[in-house]
mmCIF file of C-alpha atoms in Angstrom:
data_model
loop_
_atom_site.group_PDB
_atom_site.id
_atom_site.type_symbol
_atom_site.label_atom_id
_atom_site.label_comp_id
_atom_site.label_asym_id
_atom_site.label_seq_id
_atom_site.Cartn_x
_atom_site.Cartn_y
_atom_site.Cartn_z
ATOM 1 C CA UNK A 211 30.782 27.693 -20.847
ATOM 2 C CA UNK A 212 31.470 24.772 -18.518
ATOM 3 C CA UNK A 213 30.533 25.090 -14.809
ATOM 4 C CA UNK A 214 32.734 22.786 -12.677
ATOM 5 C CA UNK A 215 30.412 23.022 -9.658
ATOM 6 C CA UNK A 216 27.678 21.399 -11.699
ATOM 7 C CA UNK A 217 29.845 18.394 -12.463
ATOM 8 C CA UNK A 218 30.464 17.963 -8.722
ATOM 9 C CA UNK A 219 26.725 18.384 -8.068
ATOM 10 C CA UNK A 220 25.745 15.789 -10.676
ATOM 11 C CA UNK A 221 28.364 13.283 -9.496
ATOM 12 C CA UNK A 222 27.215 13.587 -5.882
ATOM 13 C CA UNK A 223 23.567 13.421 -6.922
ATOM 14 C CA UNK A 224 24.250 10.055 -8.591
ATOM 15 C CA UNK A 225 26.293 8.843 -5.587
ATOM 16 C CA UNK A 226 29.410 8.255 -7.666
ATOM 17 C CA UNK A 227 33.011 8.494 -6.533
ATOM 18 C CA UNK A 228 35.604 9.804 -8.957
ATOM 19 C CA UNK A 229 36.674 6.253 -9.720
ATOM 20 C CA UNK A 230 33.082 5.103 -10.291
ATOM 21 C CA UNK A 231 32.336 8.005 -12.637
ATOM 22 C CA UNK A 232 35.556 7.280 -14.523
ATOM 23 C CA UNK A 233 34.437 3.676 -15.065
ATOM 24 C CA UNK A 234 30.952 4.753 -16.181
ATOM 25 C CA UNK A 235 32.106 7.505 -18.530
ATOM 26 C CA UNK A 236 35.468 6.316 -19.831
ATOM 27 C CA UNK A 237 37.015 9.634 -18.745
ATOM 28 C CA UNK A 238 40.076 9.268 -16.501
ATOM 29 C CA UNK A 239 39.865 10.149 -12.786
ATOM 30 C CA UNK A 240 42.718 12.618 -13.262
ATOM 31 C CA UNK A 241 40.790 14.451 -15.977
ATOM 32 C CA UNK A 242 37.580 14.526 -13.928
ATOM 33 C CA UNK A 243 39.520 15.943 -10.972
ATOM 34 C CA UNK A 244 40.961 18.641 -13.231
ATOM 35 C CA UNK A 245 37.468 19.492 -14.542
ATOM 36 C CA UNK A 246 35.975 19.731 -11.055
ATOM 37 C CA UNK A 247 38.858 21.839 -9.712
ATOM 38 C CA UNK A 248 38.703 24.509 -12.445
ATOM 39 C CA UNK A 249 42.070 23.443 -13.871
ATOM 40 C CA UNK A 250 40.767 22.799 -17.373
ATOM 41 C CA UNK A 251 37.428 22.452 -19.182
ATOM 42 C CA UNK A 252 36.397 19.144 -20.740
ATOM 43 C CA UNK A 253 36.336 18.618 -24.466
ATOM 44 C CA UNK A 254 32.956 18.261 -26.147
ATOM 45 C CA UNK A 255 33.509 14.504 -26.341
ATOM 46 C CA UNK A 256 34.435 14.188 -22.655
ATOM 47 C CA UNK A 257 31.531 16.366 -21.537
ATOM 48 C CA UNK A 258 29.122 14.317 -23.652
ATOM 49 C CA UNK A 259 30.430 11.095 -22.079
ATOM 50 C CA UNK A 260 30.126 12.512 -18.563
ATOM 51 C CA UNK A 261 26.621 13.830 -19.226
ATOM 52 C CA UNK A 262 25.502 10.445 -20.496
ATOM 53 C CA UNK A 263 26.984 8.630 -17.496
ATOM 54 C CA UNK A 264 25.398 11.100 -15.063
ATOM 55 C CA UNK A 265 22.015 11.163 -16.859
ATOM 56 C CA UNK A 266 21.884 14.919 -17.351
ATOM 57 C CA UNK A 267 21.666 17.000 -20.531
ATOM 58 C CA UNK A 268 24.912 18.668 -21.547
ATOM 59 C CA UNK A 269 23.192 22.014 -20.883
ATOM 60 C CA UNK A 270 23.045 21.134 -17.157
ATOM 61 C CA UNK A 271 26.830 21.529 -16.969
ATOM 62 C CA UNK A 272 26.752 24.896 -18.739
ATOM 63 C CA UNK A 273 24.219 26.614 -16.472
ATOM 64 C CA UNK A 274 25.095 29.020 -13.648
ATOM 65 C CA UNK A 275 26.628 27.954 -10.348
ATOM 66 C CA UNK A 276 23.845 26.576 -8.074
ATOM 67 C CA UNK A 277 23.509 27.567 -4.435
ATOM 68 C CA UNK A 278 24.937 24.596 -2.562
ATOM 69 C CA UNK A 279 23.207 23.057 0.453
ATOM 70 C CA UNK A 280 25.807 22.509 3.166
ATOM 71 C CA UNK A 281 25.486 19.758 5.800
ATOM 72 C CA UNK A 282 25.738 22.229 8.702
ATOM 73 C CA UNK A 283 22.712 24.113 7.386
ATOM 74 C CA UNK A 284 20.516 21.042 6.997
ATOM 75 C CA UNK A 285 18.589 18.911 9.467
ATOM 76 C CA UNK A 286 18.267 15.258 8.474
ATOM 77 C CA UNK A 287 15.583 13.001 9.919
ATOM 78 C CA UNK A 288 17.302 9.872 11.335
ATOM 79 C CA UNK A 289 20.770 10.892 10.084
ATOM 80 C CA UNK A 290 22.695 8.075 11.767
ATOM 81 C CA UNK A 291 21.781 5.476 9.144
ATOM 82 C CA UNK A 292 22.984 7.569 6.209
ATOM 83 C CA UNK A 293 26.303 7.066 4.461
ATOM 84 C CA UNK A 294 28.290 10.066 3.236
ATOM 85 C CA UNK A 295 27.357 9.216 -0.365
ATOM 86 C CA UNK A 296 23.673 9.032 0.540
ATOM 87 C CA UNK A 297 23.833 12.310 2.447
ATOM 88 C CA UNK A 298 25.560 14.089 -0.444
ATOM 89 C CA UNK A 299 23.043 12.658 -2.908
ATOM 90 C CA UNK A 300 20.133 13.950 -0.822
ATOM 91 C CA UNK A 301 21.757 17.372 -0.439
ATOM 92 C CA UNK A 302 22.339 17.533 -4.186
ATOM 93 C CA UNK A 303 18.717 16.543 -4.754
ATOM 94 C CA UNK A 304 17.721 19.452 -2.526
ATOM 95 C CA UNK A 305 19.984 21.822 -4.441
ATOM 96 C CA UNK A 306 18.322 20.955 -7.750
ATOM 97 C CA UNK A 307 14.856 21.306 -6.195
ATOM 98 C CA UNK A 308 15.826 24.697 -4.766
ATOM 99 C CA UNK A 309 16.754 25.892 -8.255
ATOM 100 C CA UNK A 310 13.273 24.856 -9.345
ATOM 101 C CA UNK A 311 11.846 26.950 -6.520
ATOM 102 C CA UNK A 312 13.870 29.953 -7.718
ATOM 103 C CA UNK A 313 12.539 29.428 -11.236
ATOM 104 C CA UNK A 314 8.964 29.330 -9.880
ATOM 105 C CA UNK A 315 9.406 32.418 -7.703
ATOM 106 C CA UNK A 316 10.470 34.361 -10.790
ATOM 107 C CA UNK A 317 7.085 33.580 -12.363
ATOM 108 C CA UNK A 318 4.612 33.329 -9.478
ATOM 109 C CA UNK A 319 3.905 35.090 -6.224
ATOM 110 C CA UNK A 320 4.196 32.196 -3.811
ATOM 111 C CA UNK A 321 3.123 32.357 -0.149
ATOM 112 C CA UNK A 322 5.549 34.280 2.043
ATOM 113 C CA UNK A 323 7.273 32.457 4.934
ATOM 114 C CA UNK A 324 5.188 32.530 8.095
ATOM 115 C CA UNK A 325 7.023 30.200 10.478
ATOM 116 C CA UNK A 326 7.876 31.972 13.732
ATOM 117 C CA UNK A 327 10.761 30.557 15.730
ATOM 118 C CA UNK A 328 10.717 29.671 19.416
ATOM 119 C CA UNK A 329 14.348 28.863 20.297
ATOM 120 C CA UNK A 330 13.797 29.543 24.014
ATOM 121 C CA UNK A 331 10.704 27.344 24.413
ATOM 122 C CA UNK A 332 10.459 23.616 24.956
ATOM 123 C CA UNK A 333 8.962 21.454 22.187
ATOM 124 C CA UNK A 334 5.526 21.178 23.815
ATOM 125 C CA UNK A 335 5.200 24.919 24.381
ATOM 126 C CA UNK A 336 6.551 25.750 20.922
ATOM 127 C CA UNK A 337 4.014 23.418 19.289
ATOM 128 C CA UNK A 338 1.190 25.065 21.256
ATOM 129 C CA UNK A 339 2.398 28.546 20.271
ATOM 130 C CA UNK A 340 2.685 27.686 16.587
ATOM 131 C CA UNK A 341 -0.748 26.052 16.565
ATOM 132 C CA UNK A 342 -2.167 29.226 18.109
ATOM 133 C CA UNK A 343 -0.284 31.427 15.625
ATOM 134 C CA UNK A 344 -1.739 29.460 12.719
ATOM 135 C CA UNK A 345 -5.233 29.350 14.272
ATOM 136 C CA UNK A 346 -5.468 25.567 14.391
ATOM 137 C CA UNK A 347 -7.264 25.172 17.705
ATOM 138 C CA UNK A 348 -7.083 21.673 19.165
ATOM 139 C CA UNK A 349 -8.373 19.732 16.160
ATOM 140 C CA UNK A 350 -6.320 17.394 13.939
ATOM 141 C CA UNK A 351 -4.372 18.948 11.061
ATOM 142 C CA UNK A 352 -6.258 17.851 7.903
ATOM 143 C CA UNK A 353 -3.215 17.964 5.595
ATOM 144 C CA UNK A 354 0.195 18.923 6.933
ATOM 145 C CA UNK A 355 1.894 19.437 3.553
ATOM 146 C CA UNK A 356 -0.856 21.862 2.515
ATOM 147 C CA UNK A 357 -0.556 23.677 5.847
ATOM 148 C CA UNK A 358 3.201 24.096 5.455
ATOM 149 C CA UNK A 359 2.833 25.383 1.899
ATOM 150 C CA UNK A 360 0.129 27.859 2.910
ATOM 151 C CA UNK A 361 2.603 29.294 5.425
ATOM 152 C CA UNK A 362 5.436 29.723 2.957
ATOM 153 C CA UNK A 363 7.357 26.495 3.464
ATOM 154 C CA UNK A 364 8.524 25.050 0.144
ATOM 155 C CA UNK A 365 7.837 21.322 0.243
ATOM 156 C CA UNK A 366 9.449 19.005 -2.297
ATOM 157 C CA UNK A 367 9.729 15.245 -2.566
ATOM 158 C CA UNK A 368 13.025 13.421 -2.376
ATOM 159 C CA UNK A 369 14.065 11.343 -5.348
ATOM 160 C CA UNK A 370 13.076 7.663 -4.918
ATOM 161 C CA UNK A 371 16.718 6.581 -4.971
ATOM 162 C CA UNK A 372 17.375 8.544 -1.750
ATOM 163 C CA UNK A 373 16.061 5.589 0.227
ATOM 164 C CA UNK A 374 17.866 6.271 3.498
ATOM 165 C CA UNK A 375 16.952 9.961 3.689
ATOM 166 C CA UNK A 376 13.611 10.036 5.508
ATOM 167 C CA UNK A 377 13.338 13.815 5.326
ATOM 168 C CA UNK A 378 15.340 16.968 5.804
ATOM 169 C CA UNK A 379 14.816 20.691 6.191
ATOM 170 C CA UNK A 380 16.783 23.895 5.806
ATOM 171 C CA UNK A 381 16.374 27.653 5.489
ATOM 172 C CA UNK A 382 17.803 29.136 2.309
ATOM 173 C CA UNK A 383 17.882 32.918 1.815
ATOM 174 C CA UNK A 384 15.119 33.289 4.373
ATOM 175 C CA UNK A 385 12.851 30.668 2.794
ATOM 176 C CA UNK A 386 12.185 27.426 4.700
ATOM 177 C CA UNK A 387 12.385 24.146 2.774
ATOM 178 C CA UNK A 388 11.218 20.649 3.689
ATOM 179 C CA UNK A 389 12.088 17.577 1.620
ATOM 180 C CA UNK A 390 10.077 14.385 2.172
ATOM 181 C CA UNK A 391 10.613 10.734 1.275
ATOM 182 C CA UNK A 392 7.451 9.516 -0.454
ATOM 183 C CA UNK A 393 8.020 5.793 0.131
ATOM 184 C CA UNK A 394 6.712 5.852 3.706
ATOM 185 C CA UNK A 395 3.135 5.424 4.885
ATOM 186 C CA UNK A 396 0.900 8.474 4.980
ATOM 187 C CA UNK A 397 0.973 8.523 8.776
ATOM 188 C CA UNK A 398 4.753 8.366 9.008
ATOM 189 C CA UNK A 399 5.165 10.911 6.242
ATOM 190 C CA UNK A 400 3.058 13.365 8.249
ATOM 191 C CA UNK A 401 5.236 12.809 11.303
ATOM 192 C CA UNK A 402 8.360 13.393 9.215
ATOM 193 C CA UNK A 403 6.912 16.698 7.975
ATOM 194 C CA UNK A 404 6.007 17.737 11.533
ATOM 195 C CA UNK A 405 9.480 16.707 12.710
ATOM 196 C CA UNK A 406 11.100 19.002 10.142
ATOM 197 C CA UNK A 407 8.688 21.788 11.100
ATOM 198 C CA UNK A 408 9.982 21.300 14.624
ATOM 199 C CA UNK A 409 13.534 21.981 13.467
ATOM 200 C CA UNK A 410 12.386 25.119 11.644
ATOM 201 C CA UNK A 411 10.472 26.394 14.672
ATOM 202 C CA UNK A 412 12.919 25.414 17.410
ATOM 203 C CA UNK A 413 16.387 25.653 16.002
ATOM 204 C CA UNK A 414 18.676 28.406 14.819
ATOM 205 C CA UNK A 415 18.351 29.710 11.291
ATOM 206 C CA UNK A 416 22.092 30.178 10.893
ATOM 207 C CA UNK A 417 23.198 26.709 11.938
ATOM 208 C CA UNK A 418 20.848 23.824 12.664
ATOM 209 C CA UNK A 419 22.170 21.793 15.625
ATOM 210 C CA UNK A 420 22.739 18.104 15.078
ATOM 211 C CA UNK A 421 22.687 15.137 17.405
ATOM 212 C CA UNK A 422 20.379 13.155 19.612
ATOM 213 C CA UNK A 423 19.124 16.140 21.622
ATOM 214 C CA UNK A 424 17.933 18.169 18.637
ATOM 215 C CA UNK A 425 16.360 15.098 17.028
ATOM 216 C CA UNK A 426 14.547 14.299 20.274
ATOM 217 C CA UNK A 427 13.260 17.856 20.503
ATOM 218 C CA UNK A 428 11.980 17.734 16.934
ATOM 219 C CA UNK A 429 10.241 14.420 17.665
ATOM 220 C CA UNK A 430 8.575 15.845 20.771
ATOM 221 C CA UNK A 431 7.489 18.910 18.808
ATOM 222 C CA UNK A 432 5.990 16.748 16.056
ATOM 223 C CA UNK A 433 4.115 14.662 18.606
ATOM 224 C CA UNK A 434 2.685 17.729 20.354
ATOM 225 C CA UNK A 435 1.866 19.520 17.093
ATOM 226 C CA UNK A 436 0.008 16.581 15.550
ATOM 227 C CA UNK A 437 -1.616 15.482 18.812
ATOM 228 C CA UNK A 438 -2.272 18.586 20.973
ATOM 229 C CA UNK A 439 -2.701 17.894 24.661
ATOM 230 C CA UNK A 440 -6.199 19.383 24.995
ATOM 231 C CA UNK A 441 -7.473 17.634 21.881
ATOM 232 C CA UNK A 442 -6.113 14.245 22.916
ATOM 233 C CA UNK A 443 -7.374 14.604 26.494
ATOM 234 C CA UNK A 444 -10.858 15.395 25.217
ATOM 235 C CA UNK A 445 -10.953 12.024 23.405
ATOM 236 C CA UNK A 446 -11.040 10.179 26.757
ATOM 237 C CA UNK A 447 -8.194 7.844 25.954
ATOM 238 C CA UNK A 448 -7.114 7.159 29.522
ATOM 239 C CA UNK A 449 -5.791 3.571 29.683
ATOM 240 C CA UNK A 450 -7.121 3.019 26.166
ATOM 241 C CA UNK A 451 -7.115 -0.485 24.725
ATOM 242 C CA UNK A 452 -5.187 -1.269 21.553
ATOM 243 C CA UNK A 453 -8.483 -1.354 19.668
ATOM 244 C CA UNK A 454 -9.314 2.148 20.906
ATOM 245 C CA UNK A 455 -5.841 3.386 19.968
ATOM 246 C CA UNK A 456 -6.205 1.989 16.449
ATOM 247 C CA UNK A 457 -9.536 3.777 16.106
ATOM 248 C CA UNK A 458 -8.232 7.091 17.466
ATOM 249 C CA UNK A 459 -5.085 7.123 15.318
ATOM 250 C CA UNK A 460 -7.208 7.498 12.199
ATOM 251 C CA UNK A 461 -8.714 10.724 13.545
ATOM 252 C CA UNK A 462 -5.302 12.267 14.205
ATOM 253 C CA UNK A 463 -3.562 10.930 11.104
ATOM 254 C CA UNK A 464 -0.652 9.417 13.022
ATOM 255 C CA UNK A 465 0.858 5.974 13.428
ATOM 256 C CA UNK A 466 -0.389 3.693 16.169
ATOM 257 C CA UNK A 467 3.028 3.724 17.819
ATOM 258 C CA UNK A 468 3.176 7.529 17.781
ATOM 259 C CA UNK A 469 -0.238 7.861 19.416
ATOM 260 C CA UNK A 470 0.633 5.272 22.044
ATOM 261 C CA UNK A 471 3.837 7.125 22.870
ATOM 262 C CA UNK A 472 1.918 10.410 23.107
ATOM 263 C CA UNK A 473 -0.635 8.898 25.474
ATOM 264 C CA UNK A 474 2.167 7.744 27.743
ATOM 265 C CA UNK A 475 3.834 11.158 27.559
ATOM 266 C CA UNK A 476 0.575 12.755 28.714
ATOM 267 C CA UNK A 477 0.197 10.178 31.546
ATOM 268 C CA UNK A 478 -2.951 8.813 29.945
ATOM 269 C CA UNK A 479 -1.398 5.333 29.894
ATOM 270 C CA UNK A 480 0.309 3.693 32.852
ATOM 271 C CA UNK A 481 3.815 2.348 32.299
ATOM 272 C CA UNK A 482 2.492 -1.210 32.385
ATOM 273 C CA UNK A 483 -0.375 -0.468 29.965
ATOM 274 C CA UNK A 484 2.018 1.377 27.641
ATOM 275 C CA UNK A 485 4.477 -1.525 27.512
ATOM 276 C CA UNK A 486 1.685 -4.021 26.889
ATOM 277 C CA UNK A 487 0.192 -1.897 24.121
ATOM 278 C CA UNK A 488 3.559 -1.445 22.414
ATOM 279 C CA UNK A 489 4.244 -5.195 22.512
ATOM 280 C CA UNK A 490 0.815 -6.000 21.120
ATOM 281 C CA UNK A 491 1.121 -3.397 18.345
ATOM 282 C CA UNK A 492 4.581 -4.693 17.426
ATOM 283 C CA UNK A 493 3.241 -8.240 17.169
ATOM 284 C CA UNK A 494 0.533 -6.947 14.813
ATOM 285 C CA UNK A 495 3.109 -5.326 12.488
ATOM 286 C CA UNK A 496 2.708 -1.714 13.580
ATOM 287 C CA UNK A 497 6.358 -1.184 14.432
ATOM 288 C CA UNK A 498 7.338 -0.871 10.774
ATOM 289 C CA UNK A 499 4.072 -0.122 8.959
ATOM 290 C CA UNK A 500 0.366 0.648 9.396
ATOM 291 C CA UNK A 501 -1.492 -2.565 8.431
ATOM 292 C CA UNK A 502 -4.807 -1.932 6.732
ATOM 293 C CA UNK A 503 -4.324 1.834 6.566
ATOM 294 C CA UNK A 504 -6.203 3.644 3.805
ATOM 295 C CA UNK A 505 -4.544 6.989 4.442
ATOM 296 C CA UNK A 506 -3.311 8.580 1.214
ATOM 297 C CA UNK A 507 0.241 9.926 1.216
ATOM 298 C CA UNK A 508 0.102 13.716 1.385
ATOM 299 C CA UNK A 509 1.270 15.573 -1.709
ATOM 300 C CA UNK A 510 1.778 19.178 -2.807
ATOM 301 C CA UNK A 511 -1.199 21.283 -3.756
ATOM 302 C CA UNK A 512 0.983 24.311 -4.506
ATOM 303 C CA UNK A 513 3.021 22.480 -7.151
ATOM 304 C CA UNK A 514 -0.127 20.954 -8.655
ATOM 305 C CA UNK A 515 -1.623 24.434 -8.947
ATOM 306 C CA UNK A 516 1.588 25.798 -10.448
ATOM 307 C CA UNK A 517 1.745 23.149 -13.170
ATOM 308 C CA UNK A 518 -1.920 23.729 -13.944
ATOM 309 C CA UNK A 519 -1.277 27.467 -14.311
ATOM 310 C CA UNK A 520 1.811 26.914 -16.449
ATOM 311 C CA UNK A 521 -0.184 24.884 -18.976
ATOM 312 C CA UNK A 522 -2.556 27.808 -19.594
ATOM 313 C CA UNK A 523 -1.944 30.990 -21.627
ATOM 314 C CA UNK A 524 0.015 33.176 -21.604
ATOM 315 C CA UNK A 525 2.759 30.767 -20.516
ATOM 316 C CA UNK A 526 1.417 27.601 -22.188
ATOM 317 C CA UNK A 527 4.296 25.518 -20.872
ATOM 318 C CA UNK A 528 4.349 21.774 -20.487
ATOM 319 C CA UNK A 529 6.266 20.084 -17.656
ATOM 320 C CA UNK A 530 8.779 19.015 -20.305
ATOM 321 C CA UNK A 531 9.323 22.700 -21.112
ATOM 322 C CA UNK A 532 9.955 23.379 -17.424
ATOM 323 C CA UNK A 533 12.473 20.535 -17.271
ATOM 324 C CA UNK A 534 14.241 21.922 -20.335
ATOM 325 C CA UNK A 535 14.574 25.334 -18.691
ATOM 326 C CA UNK A 536 15.842 23.577 -15.552
ATOM 327 C CA UNK A 537 18.411 21.722 -17.676
ATOM 328 C CA UNK A 538 17.199 18.344 -16.426
ATOM 329 C CA UNK A 539 15.073 15.567 -17.897
ATOM 330 C CA UNK A 540 11.321 15.380 -17.123
ATOM 331 C CA UNK A 541 11.811 12.133 -15.187
ATOM 332 C CA UNK A 542 14.070 13.908 -12.706
ATOM 333 C CA UNK A 543 11.722 16.879 -12.403
ATOM 334 C CA UNK A 544 9.037 14.372 -11.453
ATOM 335 C CA UNK A 545 11.210 13.110 -8.602
ATOM 336 C CA UNK A 546 11.050 16.490 -6.856
ATOM 337 C CA UNK A 547 7.361 17.320 -7.366
ATOM 338 C CA UNK A 548 5.596 14.286 -5.863
ATOM 339 C CA UNK A 549 5.127 12.623 -9.252
ATOM 340 C CA UNK A 550 2.843 15.401 -10.540
ATOM 341 C CA UNK A 551 4.530 15.581 -13.956
ATOM 342 C CA UNK A 552 2.931 13.415 -16.664
ATOM 343 C CA UNK A 553 5.498 10.932 -17.982
ATOM 344 C CA UNK A 554 5.110 9.113 -21.284
ATOM 345 C CA UNK A 555 4.754 5.342 -21.000
ATOM 346 C CA UNK A 556 5.046 2.573 -23.561
ATOM 347 C CA UNK A 557 2.102 2.417 -25.945
ATOM 348 C CA UNK A 558 1.857 6.177 -26.362
ATOM 349 C CA UNK A 559 -0.198 6.827 -23.239
ATOM 350 C CA UNK A 560 0.604 8.938 -20.230
ATOM 351 C CA UNK A 561 0.546 8.389 -16.524
ATOM 352 C CA UNK A 562 -0.032 11.333 -14.248
ATOM 353 C CA UNK A 563 -1.178 12.259 -10.784
ATOM 354 C CA UNK A 564 -4.495 14.110 -10.436
ATOM 355 C CA UNK A 565 -4.428 17.868 -9.972
ATOM 356 C CA UNK A 566 -5.776 18.726 -6.519
ATOM 357 C CA UNK A 567 -7.511 21.947 -5.504
ATOM 358 C CA UNK A 568 -4.650 24.308 -4.839
ATOM 359 C CA UNK A 569 -3.456 27.364 -3.041
ATOM 360 C CA UNK A 570 -4.396 30.639 -4.676
ATOM 361 C CA UNK A 571 -1.349 31.707 -6.650
ATOM 362 C CA UNK A 572 -1.121 35.192 -8.092
ATOM 363 C CA UNK A 573 0.704 35.113 -11.392
ATOM 364 C CA UNK A 574 3.488 37.674 -11.365
#
């Protein structure tokens, strides 16, 4: 049985217009339109051509209708720089990852959502309340991805070709999701994750508001969550030099620019000192990166633990087996799970990410 919604999903995932897919597949735009609109099913030959052009197994187009992620239900980090094709590709990436989450929840007891919402509080107060709820005190968060997963947030990576999608979040059937771009520095990836946590904690579950105001609130939340007022004040950073800022940023796991902004927000830097520090940091390359940083990009411990458990009896499943059940290729599965799936390389070897100590998962 052919599922038209899956053809639409695959086309959007690959950022192809009808005309572009027609050129790639040799199937006419009129026929593709008819397939997508339930007017007629494709022949075996046409479906095979479309599957090849879209880089999906034929079985992908015969699976059940996936739960679509709609733009109004999703918060994008820095949405203004995204084209419609890029946005739809990222949303489609999230849809495929969400089907993986459903598959996992059918086999494992994953942590239940524990993200209270504070729609009537300001970002600073909401960050303080959530830190207190999670028992974090005023110390730095050791690993934000692990913290989110431990509190029931499903965290997946965005496919590398979604270059303009920094991050996004949504709530699907009561479960919060965060999707992260893995091409950024460790410090900026943490801020992205905290930014999306801000949307989950501050904004409505039924429709996430868009625009400059909501993005600003999420930024302020992320800043306060990663750099709590009492903890920062205790570090005696009043009118700190750039050298002191660069030293302190390593403790908090944030970018130099983010810490400098936070110090100004807390009135620990004068306006003049803040402007001077920002100019000096920009001249040193800190506006776009973190020169000399050794911070490792945060990854998923939950997914690493899951794949480790799947390999063992009674399931005895390889990542390739999981991909087959997901009706995708292993390379695409890898895109969503922080590169934790071993992929064969030329010469018969394998490349894989190490399995980290994980959350305790109870096999259902």
